[in-house]
Amino acid sequence: MLSPMDGLLRPVHQWVWGDFDRRVRKLLAFAEVETDGGRDILRAAELTPDPLLRRLYLEHAIDELHHGHLFRERGAALLRQRSARATTRFNGNPLPGGHGLDDLRIEGEPDHRLLAFLHVAEKAAAGRFMIYRELVDDDPATRAIFEQILRDEVFHMNYTYTQLARISPRSHRWQIWRARGSRLWKRYLRVAAAIAAVFGTVMISLLYFIVLPPFAWFARRAERREAPGWTPIPGRRHDSSESRHSQY
Ligand SMILES: [Fe+2]
Ligand SMILES: [Fe+2]
């Protein structure tokens, strides 16, 4: 279940979970993603024409809403333990959320595409929650939440696969590869946008510190050469303006 990428990113995960403030922020961010995902899956339950899927989606939605509640409660409890102080230099999170359900689109999506998307997202979530569970070893209450949620994510991962194989027996593997490809593409776009933002900031800074100073130096030199006070307009130019006025 653990993806090679998550294995490589383990030190970053460690850095995120090792700090109290970042841990609280991450838990609260998970609460949002899980709750939003739960609402979307509830909508999927309303839309599907398949009675068995409706029941499973409902169960899934209840689980995700429950996960959101657990994360929110734990984040709030940690905040109560120590009033949040913005002592960390970087409070952002360079990694995507545990679940990836924030990319979920329900309207107009047929069940086979939705199930493939959910299967890939749940599998990734299960792998990531396994890492998080180990990284919060110092905090048994948070670890217990990850353990509980991990069991649900494994159930979600398995039922989405079984149901996808039931409704698209011939193309379920292809559907999963397509969902994986689209997930990777979205990740790539996110990383590319972040790199473009950093690159833009570096370019603007270079322009400011390298290209602008010579102009400032020339402007100062020109200023020194200028005589102070009013400068008389050359006579010829003055005459021509007068002659122009006389024409009217
Ligand atoms: Fe979840
Ligand atoms: Fe889930």
CSV table of C-alpha atoms and ligand atoms in Angstrom, one decimal:
chain,number,residue,atom,x,y,z
A,1,MET,CA,0.0,0.0,0.0
A,2,LEU,CA,3.0,2.3,0.7
A,3,SER,CA,3.9,4.1,-2.5
A,4,PRO,CA,7.6,4.5,-3.3
A,5,MET,CA,7.1,8.3,-3.4
A,6,ASP,CA,5.8,8.3,0.1
A,7,GLY,CA,8.8,6.2,1.2
A,8,LEU,CA,11.1,8.9,-0.4
A,9,LEU,CA,9.1,11.7,1.2
A,10,ARG,CA,9.3,10.1,4.7
A,11,PRO,CA,11.8,12.7,6.0
A,12,VAL,CA,9.4,15.5,4.9
A,13,HIS,CA,6.5,13.7,6.6
A,14,GLN,CA,8.7,13.4,9.7
A,15,TRP,CA,9.4,17.2,9.6
A,16,VAL,CA,5.7,18.0,9.2
A,17,TRP,CA,4.6,15.7,12.1
A,18,GLY,CA,7.5,16.4,14.4
A,19,ASP,CA,6.4,20.0,15.2
A,20,PHE,CA,3.5,20.6,17.4
A,21,ASP,CA,2.0,23.6,15.5
A,22,ARG,CA,2.4,21.8,12.1
A,23,ARG,CA,0.8,18.7,13.6
A,24,VAL,CA,-2.3,20.6,14.7
A,25,ARG,CA,-2.6,22.4,11.4
A,26,LYS,CA,-2.3,19.1,9.5
A,27,LEU,CA,-5.0,17.5,11.7
A,28,LEU,CA,-7.3,20.5,11.1
A,29,ALA,CA,-6.6,20.4,7.3
A,30,PHE,CA,-7.4,16.7,7.3
A,31,ALA,CA,-10.7,17.4,9.1
A,32,GLU,CA,-11.7,19.7,6.2
A,33,VAL,CA,-10.7,17.3,3.5
A,34,GLU,CA,-12.4,14.3,5.1
A,35,THR,CA,-15.6,16.3,5.8
A,36,ASP,CA,-15.7,17.7,2.2
A,37,GLY,CA,-15.0,14.3,0.8
A,38,GLY,CA,-17.9,12.9,3.0
A,39,ARG,CA,-20.3,15.5,1.6
A,40,ASP,CA,-19.3,14.7,-2.0
A,41,ILE,CA,-19.8,11.0,-1.5
A,42,LEU,CA,-23.2,11.7,0.1
A,43,ARG,CA,-24.0,13.5,-3.2
A,44,ALA,CA,-22.8,10.4,-5.1
A,45,ALA,CA,-25.2,8.3,-3.1
A,46,GLU,CA,-28.1,10.6,-4.2
A,47,LEU,CA,-27.1,10.4,-7.8
A,48,THR,CA,-26.3,6.7,-8.4
A,49,PRO,CA,-29.0,4.6,-10.1
A,50,ASP,CA,-27.4,1.4,-8.5
A,51,PRO,CA,-29.1,0.5,-5.1
A,52,LEU,CA,-26.1,-1.5,-3.8
A,53,LEU,CA,-23.7,1.4,-4.6
A,54,ARG,CA,-26.1,3.8,-2.9
A,55,ARG,CA,-25.9,1.9,0.3
A,56,LEU,CA,-22.1,1.6,0.1
A,57,TYR,CA,-21.6,5.2,-0.8
A,58,LEU,CA,-23.8,6.2,2.2
A,59,GLU,CA,-21.7,4.0,4.6
A,60,HIS,CA,-18.6,5.5,3.0
A,61,ALA,CA,-19.8,9.1,3.4
A,62,ILE,CA,-20.7,8.4,7.1
A,63,ASP,CA,-17.2,7.1,7.7
A,64,GLU,CA,-15.5,10.2,6.0
A,65,LEU,CA,-17.7,12.6,8.0
A,66,HIS,CA,-16.8,10.7,11.1
A,67,HIS,CA,-13.1,10.9,10.2
A,68,GLY,CA,-13.5,14.7,9.8
A,69,HIS,CA,-15.0,14.9,13.2
A,70,LEU,CA,-12.2,12.8,14.8
A,71,PHE,CA,-9.5,14.9,13.2
A,72,ARG,CA,-11.2,18.2,14.2
A,73,GLU,CA,-11.7,17.0,17.8
A,74,ARG,CA,-8.1,15.9,18.2
A,75,GLY,CA,-6.8,19.1,16.6
A,76,ALA,CA,-8.9,21.1,19.0
A,77,ALA,CA,-7.8,19.0,22.0
A,78,LEU,CA,-4.2,19.6,21.1
A,79,LEU,CA,-4.8,23.3,20.8
A,80,ARG,CA,-6.4,23.4,24.2
A,81,GLN,CA,-3.4,21.6,25.6
A,82,ARG,CA,-1.2,24.4,24.5
A,83,SER,CA,-2.5,27.7,23.2
A,84,ALA,CA,-1.3,27.9,19.6
A,85,ARG,CA,1.7,30.1,19.2
A,86,ALA,CA,3.1,30.9,15.7
A,87,THR,CA,6.6,30.0,16.6
A,88,THR,CA,7.4,27.9,13.6
A,89,ARG,CA,9.0,29.7,10.7
A,90,PHE,CA,7.1,27.8,8.1
A,91,ASN,CA,3.6,26.7,8.9
A,92,GLY,CA,2.6,25.5,5.4
A,93,ASN,CA,2.5,22.0,4.3
A,94,PRO,CA,4.5,21.0,1.2
A,95,LEU,CA,2.7,17.7,0.8
A,96,PRO,CA,-0.8,17.0,-0.4
A,97,GLY,CA,-3.5,16.0,2.2
A,98,GLY,CA,-3.7,12.4,3.3
A,99,HIS,CA,-6.8,11.5,1.4
A,100,GLY,CA,-6.6,13.4,-1.9
A,101,LEU,CA,-10.5,13.6,-1.8
A,102,ASP,CA,-10.2,17.3,-2.4
A,103,ASP,CA,-9.9,16.5,-6.2
A,104,LEU,CA,-13.2,14.6,-6.1
A,105,ARG,CA,-15.8,15.6,-8.7
A,106,ILE,CA,-19.3,14.0,-8.5
A,107,GLU,CA,-21.6,15.8,-11.0
A,108,GLY,CA,-21.7,14.1,-14.4
A,109,GLU,CA,-19.2,11.4,-13.3
A,110,PRO,CA,-20.4,7.8,-14.0
A,111,ASP,CA,-20.0,5.3,-11.2
A,112,HIS,CA,-17.1,3.4,-12.8
A,113,ARG,CA,-15.0,6.6,-13.0
A,114,LEU,CA,-16.0,7.6,-9.5
A,115,LEU,CA,-15.2,4.1,-8.1
A,116,ALA,CA,-11.8,4.1,-9.9
A,117,PHE,CA,-10.9,7.6,-8.5
A,118,LEU,CA,-12.0,6.6,-5.0
A,119,HIS,CA,-10.1,3.3,-5.1
A,120,VAL,CA,-6.8,5.1,-6.1
A,121,ALA,CA,-7.4,7.9,-3.5
A,122,GLU,CA,-8.3,5.4,-0.7
A,123,LYS,CA,-5.2,3.3,-1.5
A,124,ALA,CA,-3.0,6.3,-1.3
A,125,ALA,CA,-4.7,7.5,1.9
A,126,ALA,CA,-4.2,4.0,3.5
A,127,GLY,CA,-0.5,4.1,2.7
A,128,ARG,CA,0.0,7.6,4.0
A,129,PHE,CA,-2.0,7.0,7.2
A,130,MET,CA,0.3,4.0,7.9
A,131,ILE,CA,3.3,6.4,7.8
A,132,TYR,CA,1.6,9.0,10.0
A,133,ARG,CA,0.6,6.4,12.5
A,134,GLU,CA,4.3,5.6,13.1
A,135,LEU,CA,5.3,9.3,13.1
A,136,VAL,CA,3.0,10.2,16.0
A,137,ASP,CA,4.2,7.4,18.2
A,138,ASP,CA,4.8,10.0,21.0
A,139,ASP,CA,1.1,10.9,20.9
A,140,PRO,CA,-1.0,7.8,21.7
A,141,ALA,CA,-4.4,9.5,21.2
A,142,THR,CA,-3.5,10.7,17.7
A,143,ARG,CA,-2.0,7.4,16.9
A,144,ALA,CA,-5.3,5.6,17.9
A,145,ILE,CA,-7.2,7.9,15.6
A,146,PHE,CA,-4.9,7.0,12.6
A,147,GLU,CA,-5.3,3.3,13.5
A,148,GLN,CA,-9.1,3.5,13.5
A,149,ILE,CA,-9.2,5.6,10.3
A,150,LEU,CA,-6.7,3.3,8.6
A,151,ARG,CA,-9.1,0.3,9.1
A,152,ASP,CA,-11.9,2.3,7.4
A,153,GLU,CA,-9.7,3.4,4.5
A,154,VAL,CA,-8.7,-0.2,3.8
A,155,PHE,CA,-12.4,-1.1,3.7
A,156,HIS,CA,-13.0,1.8,1.3
A,157,MET,CA,-10.1,0.7,-0.9
A,158,ASN,CA,-11.4,-2.8,-1.1
A,159,TYR,CA,-15.1,-2.2,-1.7
A,160,THR,CA,-14.4,0.4,-4.4
A,161,TYR,CA,-12.3,-2.2,-6.2
A,162,THR,CA,-14.8,-5.0,-5.8
A,163,GLN,CA,-17.7,-2.8,-7.0
A,164,LEU,CA,-15.7,-1.4,-9.9
A,165,ALA,CA,-15.0,-5.0,-11.0
A,166,ARG,CA,-18.7,-5.8,-10.7
A,167,ILE,CA,-20.0,-2.9,-12.8
A,168,SER,CA,-17.1,-2.9,-15.3
A,169,PRO,CA,-15.8,-6.4,-15.4
A,170,ARG,CA,-13.9,-5.9,-18.6
A,171,SER,CA,-12.4,-2.5,-18.2
A,172,HIS,CA,-11.9,-2.1,-14.4
A,173,ARG,CA,-8.1,-2.3,-14.6
A,174,TRP,CA,-7.9,0.3,-17.4
A,175,GLN,CA,-10.2,2.6,-15.3
A,176,ILE,CA,-7.8,2.3,-12.4
A,177,TRP,CA,-4.8,3.2,-14.6
A,178,ARG,CA,-6.7,6.1,-16.0
A,179,ALA,CA,-7.6,7.4,-12.5
A,180,ARG,CA,-4.0,7.0,-11.5
A,181,GLY,CA,-2.8,8.9,-14.5
A,182,SER,CA,-5.2,11.7,-13.9
A,183,ARG,CA,-4.2,11.9,-10.2
A,184,LEU,CA,-0.5,12.1,-11.2
A,185,TRP,CA,-1.2,14.8,-13.8
A,186,LYS,CA,-3.0,16.9,-11.2
A,187,ARG,CA,-0.1,16.4,-8.7
A,188,TYR,CA,2.3,17.4,-11.5
A,189,LEU,CA,0.3,20.6,-12.3
A,190,ARG,CA,0.3,21.5,-8.6
A,191,VAL,CA,4.0,21.0,-8.2
A,192,ALA,CA,4.6,22.8,-11.6
A,193,ALA,CA,2.5,25.8,-10.4
A,194,ALA,CA,4.5,25.9,-7.1
A,195,ILE,CA,7.8,25.8,-8.9
A,196,ALA,CA,6.6,28.5,-11.4
A,197,ALA,CA,5.7,30.7,-8.4
A,198,VAL,CA,9.2,30.3,-6.8
A,199,PHE,CA,10.8,30.9,-10.2
A,200,GLY,CA,8.8,34.0,-10.8
A,201,THR,CA,9.8,35.4,-7.4
A,202,VAL,CA,13.5,34.6,-8.1
A,203,MET,CA,13.3,36.4,-11.5
A,204,ILE,CA,11.7,39.5,-10.1
A,205,SER,CA,14.3,39.6,-7.3
A,206,LEU,CA,17.1,39.3,-9.9
A,207,LEU,CA,15.6,42.1,-11.9
A,208,TYR,CA,15.4,44.2,-8.9
A,209,PHE,CA,18.9,43.7,-7.6
A,210,ILE,CA,20.8,43.3,-11.0
A,211,VAL,CA,19.0,45.2,-13.7
A,212,LEU,CA,17.6,48.2,-11.8
A,213,PRO,CA,20.8,49.4,-9.9
A,214,PRO,CA,22.7,50.6,-13.1
A,215,PHE,CA,19.6,52.7,-14.1
A,216,ALA,CA,19.6,54.1,-10.5
A,217,TRP,CA,23.3,54.9,-10.8
A,218,PHE,CA,22.9,56.7,-14.2
A,219,ALA,CA,19.9,58.7,-12.9
A,220,ARG,CA,22.0,59.8,-9.9
A,221,ARG,CA,24.9,60.8,-12.2
A,222,ALA,CA,22.6,62.7,-14.5
A,223,GLU,CA,21.1,64.5,-11.5
A,224,ARG,CA,24.6,65.6,-10.3
A,225,ARG,CA,25.3,67.1,-13.8
A,226,GLU,CA,22.1,69.1,-13.8
A,227,ALA,CA,22.4,72.8,-12.6
A,228,PRO,CA,20.2,73.4,-9.5
A,229,GLY,CA,17.1,75.6,-9.8
A,230,TRP,CA,15.2,76.8,-13.0
A,231,THR,CA,16.8,76.3,-16.4
A,232,PRO,CA,16.1,78.9,-19.0
A,233,ILE,CA,14.5,77.6,-22.3
A,234,PRO,CA,16.8,78.2,-25.3
A,235,GLY,CA,15.8,81.3,-27.2
A,236,ARG,CA,15.1,79.7,-30.6
A,237,ARG,CA,12.6,77.3,-29.1
A,238,HIS,CA,10.9,80.1,-27.3
A,239,ASP,CA,10.5,82.1,-30.6
A,240,SER,CA,9.1,79.2,-32.5
A,241,SER,CA,6.4,78.7,-29.9
A,242,GLU,CA,5.6,82.4,-30.0
A,243,SER,CA,5.4,82.3,-33.8
A,244,ARG,CA,3.1,79.3,-33.6
A,245,HIS,CA,0.8,81.2,-31.3
A,246,SER,CA,0.7,84.2,-33.6
A,247,GLN,CA,-0.7,82.0,-36.4
A,248,TYR,CA,-3.9,81.5,-34.5
B,1,FE,FE,-11.2,9.0,5.4
B,2,FE,FE,-11.8,6.9,3.0
